[in-house]
Coordinates of N, CA and C in Angstrom, one line a residue:
Chain A
A132 N 127.0 108.0 98.8 CA 125.9 108.2 98.4 C 124.8 106.9 97.8
Q133 N 123.5 107.5 98.8 CA 123.1 106.3 98.4 C 121.6 106.2 97.4
S134 N 121.2 105.1 96.3 CA 119.7 105.6 95.7 C 120.0 104.0 95.3
V135 N 118.3 103.9 95.3 CA 117.3 102.9 94.4 C 116.7 102.8 93.6
T136 N 116.2 101.9 92.2 CA 115.7 101.7 91.3 C 114.9 100.6 91.5
Q137 N 113.0 101.2 90.9 CA 112.9 100.1 91.1 C 112.1 100.4 89.5
L138 N 112.7 99.6 88.2 CA 112.0 99.8 87.1 C 111.2 99.5 86.2
D139 N 110.5 98.6 87.0 CA 108.7 98.5 86.9 C 107.5 99.1 87.9
S140 N 107.1 99.3 88.4 CA 106.0 100.0 89.1 C 104.8 98.7 89.2
H141 N 104.9 98.5 88.2 CA 104.4 97.1 87.8 C 104.2 96.2 86.9
V142 N 103.6 95.3 87.0 CA 104.2 93.4 86.3 C 103.2 93.1 86.4
S143 N 102.7 92.6 85.4 CA 101.6 90.9 85.4 C 102.2 90.3 84.8
V144 N 101.9 88.9 85.6 CA 102.8 87.0 85.0 C 100.9 86.7 85.1
S145 N 101.2 85.4 84.5 CA 100.5 84.3 84.1 C 100.7 83.4 85.3
E146 N 99.8 83.2 86.2 CA 100.1 81.6 87.4 C 100.9 80.4 86.2
G147 N 102.1 80.4 87.6 CA 103.4 79.2 87.1 C 104.2 79.6 85.8
T148 N 103.8 81.8 85.8 CA 105.4 81.8 83.9 C 106.5 82.3 85.5
P149 N 107.3 82.8 85.2 CA 108.2 83.7 85.8 C 108.2 84.5 86.1
V150 N 109.0 84.5 87.3 CA 108.9 85.9 87.5 C 109.9 86.5 88.2
L151 N 110.5 88.0 87.1 CA 111.1 88.7 86.8 C 111.0 90.5 87.7
L152 N 111.5 90.9 88.4 CA 111.1 92.5 88.7 C 112.6 93.1 89.7
R153 N 112.8 93.9 88.7 CA 114.3 94.8 88.3 C 114.3 95.8 89.0
C154 N 115.4 95.2 89.8 CA 116.4 96.5 91.2 C 117.6 96.9 91.1
N155 N 117.8 97.6 90.7 CA 118.8 98.4 89.7 C 119.4 100.0 91.4
Y156 N 120.9 100.0 91.7 CA 121.3 100.5 92.8 C 122.7 101.9 92.6
S157 N 122.5 102.6 93.7 CA 123.8 103.4 93.7 C 124.1 103.2 95.0
S158 N 125.9 102.9 95.1 CA 126.3 103.1 96.3 C 127.6 103.5 96.3
S159 N 128.1 104.5 96.6 CA 129.5 105.1 97.5 C 130.3 103.8 97.9
Y160 N 129.3 102.6 98.7 CA 129.5 101.6 99.8 C 130.2 100.7 99.0
S161 N 130.3 99.3 99.7 CA 130.0 97.7 99.5 C 128.6 97.9 99.9
P162 N 127.4 97.5 99.4 CA 125.7 98.3 99.6 C 125.6 96.3 100.9
S163 N 124.6 96.9 100.9 CA 123.4 95.6 101.5 C 122.4 95.8 100.4
L164 N 121.5 94.6 100.3 CA 120.6 94.9 99.5 C 119.4 93.7 99.8
F165 N 118.5 94.4 100.5 CA 117.0 94.2 100.8 C 115.8 93.3 99.8
W166 N 115.1 92.2 99.7 CA 113.5 93.2 99.7 C 112.9 92.1 100.1
Y167 N 111.7 93.2 100.5 CA 110.4 93.3 101.4 C 109.5 93.2 100.9
V168 N 108.3 91.5 100.4 CA 106.7 92.1 100.3 C 105.8 92.1 100.8
Q169 N 105.4 92.5 100.5 CA 104.2 93.1 101.2 C 102.8 93.3 100.6
H170 N 102.1 92.1 101.8 CA 100.9 91.7 101.0 C 99.8 93.1 101.1
P171 N 98.5 93.2 100.6 CA 97.6 94.9 101.2 C 97.2 94.5 102.9
N172 N 97.2 96.3 102.9 CA 97.1 96.3 104.4 C 98.2 95.4 105.3
K173 N 99.1 94.8 105.1 CA 99.9 93.9 105.9 C 101.6 95.3 105.6
G174 N 102.7 95.2 106.9 CA 103.5 95.3 107.0 C 104.6 94.4 105.6
L175 N 105.8 95.0 106.2 CA 106.4 94.1 105.1 C 107.2 93.1 105.4
Q176 N 107.3 91.9 105.2 CA 108.6 91.1 104.9 C 109.1 91.0 104.3
L177 N 111.0 90.3 105.0 CA 111.6 90.0 104.4 C 111.7 88.7 104.3
L178 N 112.7 88.9 102.3 CA 112.2 87.7 101.2 C 113.9 87.3 101.1
L179 N 114.6 88.1 101.0 CA 115.8 87.6 101.2 C 116.8 89.0 101.2
K180 N 118.3 88.1 101.6 CA 119.0 89.8 101.4 C 120.3 89.6 101.2
Y181 N 122.0 90.7 101.1 CA 122.9 90.4 100.6 C 123.7 91.1 101.0
T182 N 124.2 90.7 102.0 CA 125.8 91.2 102.4 C 127.0 90.4 102.2
S183 N 127.4 91.2 101.2 CA 128.8 90.5 100.2 C 128.5 88.8 101.2
A184 N 128.2 87.2 100.9 CA 128.5 86.7 100.1 C 128.0 86.2 99.3
A185 N 127.8 84.8 99.4 CA 127.5 84.9 97.7 C 126.5 85.2 96.9
T186 N 126.3 85.9 95.6 CA 125.9 87.2 94.9 C 124.0 86.6 94.6
L187 N 124.8 84.5 94.5 CA 123.3 84.5 94.4 C 122.4 84.0 95.6
V188 N 121.5 84.3 95.7 CA 120.7 84.5 97.4 C 119.2 84.5 96.9
K189 N 119.0 83.4 97.9 CA 118.1 82.5 98.2 C 116.8 83.4 99.3
G190 N 115.6 83.0 99.3 CA 114.8 83.1 100.4 C 114.1 82.5 100.1
I191 N 112.9 83.0 100.7 CA 111.8 82.6 101.1 C 111.2 82.5 100.5
N192 N 109.9 81.4 100.2 CA 108.4 81.4 99.3 C 109.2 81.3 97.5
G193 N 110.4 80.8 98.0 CA 111.2 79.5 95.8 C 111.8 81.8 95.3
F194 N 111.6 82.3 96.2 CA 112.9 83.4 95.1 C 113.8 83.1 95.2
E195 N 114.7 83.9 94.4 CA 115.3 84.1 94.6 C 116.4 85.6 93.9
A196 N 117.5 86.1 93.8 CA 118.8 87.7 93.4 C 119.2 87.5 93.6
E197 N 120.6 88.0 92.6 CA 121.6 88.1 92.0 C 122.3 89.2 92.2
F198 N 123.3 89.6 93.1 CA 123.9 90.5 92.5 C 124.8 90.5 92.1
K199 N 124.7 91.2 91.2 CA 125.9 92.1 90.2 C 126.6 93.1 90.4
K200 N 127.2 93.5 90.6 CA 128.2 94.5 90.9 C 128.7 95.2 90.0
S201 N 128.7 94.9 87.8 CA 129.1 95.3 87.2 C 127.7 96.2 85.9
E202 N 126.7 95.5 86.9 CA 125.1 95.9 86.6 C 124.9 96.7 87.3
T203 N 125.2 97.6 88.5 CA 124.5 97.6 89.6 C 123.3 97.0 90.0
S204 N 122.7 95.7 90.1 CA 121.2 95.4 89.9 C 121.6 94.7 91.2
F205 N 120.0 94.4 91.6 CA 119.3 93.2 92.1 C 118.3 92.6 92.3
H206 N 118.8 92.0 90.7 CA 116.8 92.0 90.3 C 116.2 90.5 90.9
L207 N 115.0 90.4 91.4 CA 114.5 89.3 92.3 C 114.0 88.3 91.0
T208 N 113.2 87.1 90.9 CA 113.3 86.6 90.2 C 112.6 84.6 91.5
K209 N 111.7 84.2 90.1 CA 111.0 83.2 91.0 C 110.4 82.2 89.5
P210 N 110.8 80.9 89.5 CA 111.2 80.7 88.2 C 109.1 80.1 88.0
S211 N 108.2 80.2 88.8 CA 106.6 79.7 89.0 C 106.4 80.8 89.6
A212 N 105.6 81.6 88.8 CA 104.5 82.4 89.9 C 103.4 81.9 90.1
H213 N 103.4 81.7 91.3 CA 102.0 81.9 92.4 C 100.9 83.0 92.8
M214 N 99.7 82.3 93.0 CA 98.6 83.5 92.9 C 99.0 84.2 95.0
S215 N 99.3 83.2 95.4 CA 99.7 84.5 96.9 C 100.5 85.3 96.2
D216 N 101.4 85.1 95.3 CA 102.5 85.7 95.4 C 102.1 87.6 94.7
A217 N 101.1 87.5 94.8 CA 100.8 88.7 93.9 C 100.8 90.1 95.2
A218 N 101.2 90.8 94.6 CA 101.9 91.6 96.3 C 102.3 93.4 96.5
E219 N 103.4 93.4 97.2 CA 104.5 94.6 96.2 C 105.5 94.1 96.6
Y220 N 106.5 94.7 96.0 CA 107.5 94.6 96.1 C 108.7 95.5 96.3
F221 N 109.7 95.7 97.5 CA 110.4 96.8 98.2 C 111.7 96.1 98.2
C222 N 112.1 97.1 96.8 CA 114.4 96.1 96.9 C 114.7 97.8 97.6
V223 N 115.6 97.2 98.7 CA 116.5 98.6 99.5 C 117.8 98.2 100.0
V224 N 118.0 99.1 99.8 CA 119.5 99.9 100.0 C 120.3 99.6 101.4
G225 N 121.1 99.3 101.7 CA 121.7 100.5 103.1 C 123.5 100.2 103.0
K226 N 123.8 99.7 103.1 CA 125.8 99.9 103.5 C 126.4 98.7 104.6
T227 N 126.9 98.0 104.0 CA 126.8 96.9 104.7 C 127.9 97.5 105.6
G228 N 127.5 97.6 106.9 CA 127.9 97.1 108.6 C 127.8 98.3 109.4
G229 N 126.8 99.4 108.2 CA 125.8 100.4 108.1 C 124.8 100.7 108.9
A230 N 124.1 101.6 109.5 CA 123.2 102.0 110.4 C 121.9 101.4 109.9
T231 N 121.4 100.7 110.5 CA 120.1 100.5 109.3 C 118.9 102.0 109.4
N232 N 118.9 102.6 110.9 CA 118.0 103.7 109.6 C 118.6 104.7 108.5
K233 N 119.9 104.4 108.3 CA 119.9 104.7 106.7 C 119.1 104.4 105.3
L234 N 119.0 102.8 105.9 CA 118.1 102.3 104.7 C 117.7 103.2 103.7
I235 N 117.5 103.3 102.7 CA 116.9 103.5 101.6 C 115.8 102.1 100.5
F236 N 114.5 102.6 101.0 CA 113.2 102.4 99.9 C 113.4 102.4 98.7
G237 N 113.0 101.6 98.1 CA 112.5 101.8 96.3 C 111.2 102.3 96.2
T238 N 111.0 102.5 95.5 CA 109.9 103.0 95.1 C 108.3 101.6 95.1
G239 N 108.6 100.2 95.3 CA 108.0 99.1 95.0 C 107.3 98.8 93.1
T240 N 107.5 97.6 93.0 CA 106.4 97.2 92.2 C 105.0 96.3 93.1
L241 N 104.6 96.4 92.1 CA 103.4 95.9 92.4 C 103.2 94.6 91.2
L242 N 103.1 93.8 91.8 CA 102.4 91.8 91.5 C 101.4 91.8 91.6
A243 N 101.0 91.4 90.0 CA 99.5 90.4 89.4 C 99.7 89.8 89.2
V244 N 99.2 88.5 89.4 CA 99.1 87.4 89.8 C 97.5 86.6 88.2
Q245 N 97.7 86.8 87.2 CA 96.7 86.1 86.6 C 96.4 84.6 86.1
P246 N 95.2 84.4 86.5 CA 94.6 82.6 86.6 C 95.4 82.6 85.5
Chain B
D1214 N 104.2 84.0 120.1 CA 105.2 84.5 118.7 C 105.4 85.9 119.4
G1215 N 106.8 85.6 119.1 CA 107.2 87.5 119.4 C 106.6 88.1 117.7
G1216 N 106.6 89.2 117.7 CA 106.6 90.0 117.1 C 105.7 91.5 117.5
I1217 N 105.7 92.2 116.5 CA 104.6 94.5 116.2 C 103.3 94.1 116.3
T1218 N 103.2 94.6 118.0 CA 102.1 95.2 117.4 C 101.7 96.4 117.2
Q1219 N 100.4 97.0 116.3 CA 100.4 97.9 115.9 C 98.4 98.3 115.6
S1220 N 98.4 99.6 116.5 CA 96.9 99.7 117.2 C 97.3 100.9 117.4
P1221 N 95.5 101.2 116.5 CA 94.6 100.9 116.5 C 95.0 100.0 114.4
K1222 N 94.5 99.9 112.9 CA 95.0 99.0 112.6 C 94.1 100.3 111.3
Y1223 N 93.2 101.1 111.5 CA 91.9 101.8 110.9 C 92.0 103.3 111.8
L1224 N 91.9 103.8 111.8 CA 91.7 105.6 112.5 C 91.4 106.6 112.0
F1225 N 90.7 107.1 112.5 CA 89.6 108.7 111.3 C 89.7 109.4 112.5
R1226 N 90.5 111.0 112.2 CA 90.4 111.9 112.7 C 90.2 113.2 112.0
K1227 N 89.9 114.2 112.5 CA 89.4 115.9 112.1 C 91.1 116.1 112.4
E1228 N 90.8 116.9 111.2 CA 91.6 118.8 111.9 C 91.6 119.0 111.9
G1229 N 93.1 118.7 113.1 CA 93.3 119.8 114.0 C 93.3 119.1 115.1
Q1230 N 93.2 117.6 115.3 CA 93.1 117.1 116.9 C 94.3 116.4 116.5
N1231 N 95.1 115.8 117.5 CA 96.3 114.8 118.1 C 95.9 113.7 117.6
V1232 N 96.0 112.5 117.2 CA 96.5 110.8 117.4 C 97.6 110.4 117.5
T1233 N 97.5 109.0 118.9 CA 98.4 108.9 119.1 C 98.4 106.6 118.2
L1234 N 99.4 106.6 117.9 CA 99.5 105.3 117.6 C 100.7 104.9 118.2
S1235 N 99.6 103.1 118.8 CA 100.6 102.7 119.5 C 101.2 101.6 118.1
C1236 N 102.7 101.3 119.2 CA 103.8 100.4 118.3 C 104.4 99.7 119.9
E1237 N 104.5 98.1 119.8 CA 104.5 97.4 120.7 C 105.0 96.5 120.4
Q1238 N 106.5 95.9 121.2 CA 107.0 94.8 120.4 C 107.4 93.7 121.8
N1239 N 108.0 92.4 121.8 CA 108.4 91.3 121.8 C 108.8 90.6 121.3
L1240 N 110.1 91.8 120.4 CA 111.8 90.9 120.1 C 112.8 91.0 121.0
N1241 N 112.4 91.9 122.1 CA 113.6 91.9 123.0 C 115.1 93.0 121.5
H1242 N 114.3 93.8 120.6 CA 115.1 94.7 120.3 C 115.4 95.8 120.0
D1243 N 116.6 96.4 120.5 CA 116.5 97.7 120.8 C 116.1 98.7 120.6
A1244 N 116.5 99.1 118.5 CA 116.3 99.8 117.8 C 114.7 99.6 117.7
M1245 N 114.2 100.4 117.5 CA 111.9 100.4 117.1 C 112.6 102.1 116.2
Y1246 N 111.1 102.0 115.2 CA 111.7 103.3 113.8 C 109.8 102.8 113.9
W1247 N 109.8 104.7 113.1 CA 108.0 104.0 112.5 C 108.7 105.3 111.7
Y1248 N 108.1 104.5 110.3 CA 107.9 105.1 109.3 C 106.5 105.5 108.0
R1249 N 106.1 106.0 107.0 CA 105.1 107.0 106.5 C 105.3 106.1 105.1
Q1250 N 104.7 105.6 104.7 CA 104.1 105.1 103.1 C 103.2 105.5 102.4
D1251 N 103.7 106.2 101.7 CA 102.8 107.0 100.5 C 102.0 106.5 99.3
P1252 N 101.4 106.0 98.4 CA 101.0 105.6 96.9 C 101.9 105.7 95.9
G1253 N 102.5 104.1 95.6 CA 104.3 105.4 94.9 C 105.0 105.4 95.0
Q1254 N 105.0 105.6 97.2 CA 106.0 106.0 97.4 C 107.1 104.4 98.2
G1255 N 108.3 105.1 98.2 CA 108.9 103.8 98.9 C 108.7 104.5 100.8
L1256 N 109.2 103.7 101.6 CA 108.8 104.0 102.5 C 109.6 105.5 102.8
R1257 N 109.3 106.1 103.7 CA 109.6 107.8 104.9 C 110.2 107.2 106.2
L1258 N 111.2 107.7 106.4 CA 111.2 107.5 107.9 C 111.0 108.8 108.8
I1259 N 111.0 108.2 109.9 CA 109.7 109.8 110.5 C 110.4 109.6 111.7
Y1260 N 110.7 108.7 112.7 CA 111.7 108.8 113.7 C 112.4 107.4 114.0
Y1261 N 113.1 107.5 115.1 CA 113.9 106.0 114.9 C 114.1 106.4 116.8
S1262 N 114.6 105.6 117.3 CA 115.5 105.2 118.0 C 115.9 103.9 118.6
Q1263 N 117.1 104.5 118.9 CA 118.3 103.0 118.9 C 118.3 102.5 120.7
I1264 N 117.7 103.5 121.4 CA 118.1 102.3 122.9 C 117.0 103.5 123.5
V1265 N 116.2 103.3 125.3 CA 115.4 103.8 125.4 C 116.0 105.0 125.6
N1266 N 115.0 105.7 126.0 CA 115.1 107.2 126.0 C 115.5 108.1 125.7
D1267 N 115.8 108.1 124.1 CA 116.5 108.5 122.9 C 115.9 108.3 122.0
F1268 N 115.6 109.3 121.5 CA 115.2 109.5 120.1 C 115.7 110.0 119.2
Q1269 N 115.6 109.6 117.7 CA 116.2 111.4 116.2 C 115.2 111.5 115.7
K1270 N 115.3 112.0 114.8 CA 114.6 112.1 114.1 C 114.3 111.9 112.8
G1271 N 113.6 111.5 111.5 CA 114.3 111.0 110.5 C 114.4 111.8 109.7
D1272 N 113.3 111.8 108.1 CA 113.0 112.3 107.1 C 112.2 113.0 106.8
I1273 N 111.9 113.1 108.1 CA 110.3 113.6 108.1 C 109.1 113.7 109.2
A1274 N 110.4 114.4 109.9 CA 109.7 114.7 110.9 C 108.4 115.8 111.6
E1275 N 109.0 116.0 110.7 CA 108.1 117.7 110.5 C 106.3 117.6 111.2
G1276 N 105.6 117.6 112.1 CA 104.6 117.0 112.5 C 104.3 115.8 113.4
Y1277 N 105.1 114.9 113.5 CA 105.1 113.8 114.5 C 106.4 114.6 116.1
S1278 N 105.6 113.4 116.9 CA 106.2 113.2 117.5 C 106.3 111.6 118.2
V1279 N 107.7 111.3 119.2 CA 107.4 110.0 119.8 C 108.0 110.0 121.0
S1280 N 107.5 108.9 122.0 CA 108.2 108.8 123.1 C 109.4 107.4 123.3
R1281 N 109.9 106.9 123.8 CA 110.7 106.1 124.7 C 110.4 105.9 125.7
E1282 N 109.9 105.4 126.3 CA 110.0 105.1 127.8 C 110.1 103.9 127.8
K1283 N 110.0 102.9 127.6 CA 109.9 101.0 127.6 C 110.4 101.0 126.5
K1284 N 111.4 99.8 126.6 CA 112.1 99.2 125.4 C 111.1 98.9 124.5
E1285 N 110.1 97.7 124.4 CA 109.0 97.2 124.6 C 108.1 98.4 123.4
S1286 N 108.2 99.7 124.2 CA 106.9 100.8 123.3 C 108.1 101.8 122.9
F1287 N 106.9 102.0 121.3 CA 107.4 103.2 120.8 C 106.1 104.3 120.3
P1288 N 105.7 104.7 120.7 CA 103.7 105.5 119.7 C 104.3 106.8 119.2
L1289 N 103.9 106.9 117.9 CA 103.7 107.6 117.5 C 102.9 108.9 117.6
T1290 N 102.7 110.3 117.7 CA 101.3 111.3 117.8 C 101.8 111.6 116.4
V1291 N 100.2 111.7 116.0 CA 100.6 112.6 114.9 C 99.9 114.1 115.4
T1292 N 100.2 114.7 114.9 CA 99.9 116.4 115.8 C 99.3 117.4 114.3
S1293 N 98.4 118.5 115.0 CA 97.6 119.1 113.8 C 98.8 119.7 113.4
A1294 N 99.8 119.9 113.2 CA 101.4 120.2 112.3 C 101.3 120.2 111.4
Q1295 N 100.9 118.4 111.0 CA 101.2 117.9 110.1 C 100.5 117.9 108.9
K1296 N 100.2 118.5 107.8 CA 99.3 118.7 106.6 C 99.2 117.8 106.2
N1297 N 99.8 117.0 106.1 CA 98.7 116.1 105.2 C 99.0 114.7 106.3
P1298 N 98.5 114.8 106.8 CA 98.4 113.1 108.0 C 97.9 111.6 107.6
T1299 N 97.1 111.3 106.0 CA 96.3 110.5 106.0 C 97.7 109.9 104.8
A1300 N 97.4 109.0 105.5 CA 99.2 108.0 105.1 C 98.6 106.4 106.0
F1301 N 99.7 105.3 105.1 CA 99.5 103.6 105.9 C 101.3 104.3 107.0
Y1302 N 100.9 104.4 108.0 CA 101.3 103.8 109.3 C 102.9 102.7 109.7
L1303 N 103.6 102.8 109.9 CA 104.3 101.1 109.4 C 105.8 101.3 110.9
C1304 N 105.5 100.8 111.7 CA 107.1 100.6 112.9 C 107.3 99.4 112.5
A1305 N 108.7 98.9 112.9 CA 109.6 97.2 112.6 C 110.2 98.4 114.3
S1306 N 110.9 97.4 114.1 CA 111.9 96.4 115.4 C 113.6 96.4 114.1
S1307 N 115.1 96.4 114.2 CA 115.9 95.8 114.2 C 116.6 95.4 116.0
N1308 N 117.2 94.4 115.6 CA 118.5 94.1 116.0 C 119.8 94.7 116.2
D1309 N 120.0 95.7 116.4 CA 121.1 95.8 115.4 C 122.8 95.5 115.9
N1310 N 122.2 95.0 117.1 CA 123.3 94.3 117.3 C 124.3 93.5 116.1
S1311 N 123.1 92.7 115.9 CA 124.0 91.2 115.0 C 124.7 92.4 113.5
G1312 N 124.1 93.6 112.9 CA 124.7 94.7 111.9 C 123.7 93.8 110.6
A1313 N 122.7 93.0 110.9 CA 122.6 92.5 109.5 C 121.3 93.8 108.8
N1314 N 120.9 94.6 109.6 CA 120.2 96.0 109.3 C 118.6 95.3 108.8
V1315 N 118.0 93.9 109.5 CA 117.2 93.4 108.8 C 116.2 94.2 109.9
L1316 N 115.1 94.5 108.7 CA 114.3 95.3 110.1 C 112.1 94.1 110.0
T1317 N 111.9 94.4 111.7 CA 110.5 93.2 111.4 C 109.5 95.0 111.6
F1318 N 108.4 94.3 110.9 CA 107.7 95.1 111.1 C 106.3 95.1 111.4
G1319 N 105.7 95.7 112.1 CA 104.2 95.6 112.6 C 103.2 95.9 111.2
A1320 N 101.9 95.3 111.3 CA 100.6 95.2 110.5 C 101.0 96.6 109.7
G1321 N 100.8 97.8 110.9 CA 100.7 98.7 109.9 C 99.5 99.6 110.2
S1322 N 99.5 100.4 110.4 CA 97.7 101.5 111.2 C 97.8 102.5 110.0
R1323 N 96.1 103.1 109.0 CA 95.5 103.1 108.1 C 95.8 104.5 109.1
L1324 N 95.9 105.9 109.1 CA 94.8 106.8 109.3 C 94.5 107.8 109.1
T1325 N 92.8 108.2 108.0 CA 92.8 108.7 107.6 C 91.8 110.6 108.3
V1326 N 92.1 111.5 107.2 CA 92.2 112.2 108.1 C 90.3 112.9 107.0
L1327 N 89.4 113.7 108.2 CA 88.3 113.8 108.0 C 87.5 114.9 107.1

């Protein structure tokens, strides 16, 4: 069985300060983990993915995430927030080598960036 | 540019009417998916298709129907049997042969029932 929990439904940061969006997962298998971003009234765009290679994964737009098996976490970070980062972020868990239709989406974290 | 086109972007429906949402992709992906998104919830899978002329129910298929007559197209019909159809609908595709499980999404269709 698999599940994913995004610990914060809303996060607010000031422009230029670090971003931390938290994601914990549960999986009976070797997990694949993803972060997607969704701007208002748009589709989701892949930020990054972890598939059992390096535990620190770098994505687009300066985002990165670290896979920590001991903590069952896959938190998303960015050193310095930009106004354009304001969006909703989804953590997604799957099974390495498993079917795409079995992906499980978190409930999302809405990131607000204050000027 | 390769991608997924969903139409219409906004749609209003009266209760008791069926509506069809269009999804077209030019990525040459075999697999296509329909998700429903409601505020404060993750995406929920409605239907998926891994190959032409074949499709499977997802987690919330009741009140919905699909067809997959062409590789590029995967339309979703929201029928009058769907009790709460107001939502944001997202179509996606994937190249499952790669094993990467990466989804490419369309821009979505927002359905409102009046």
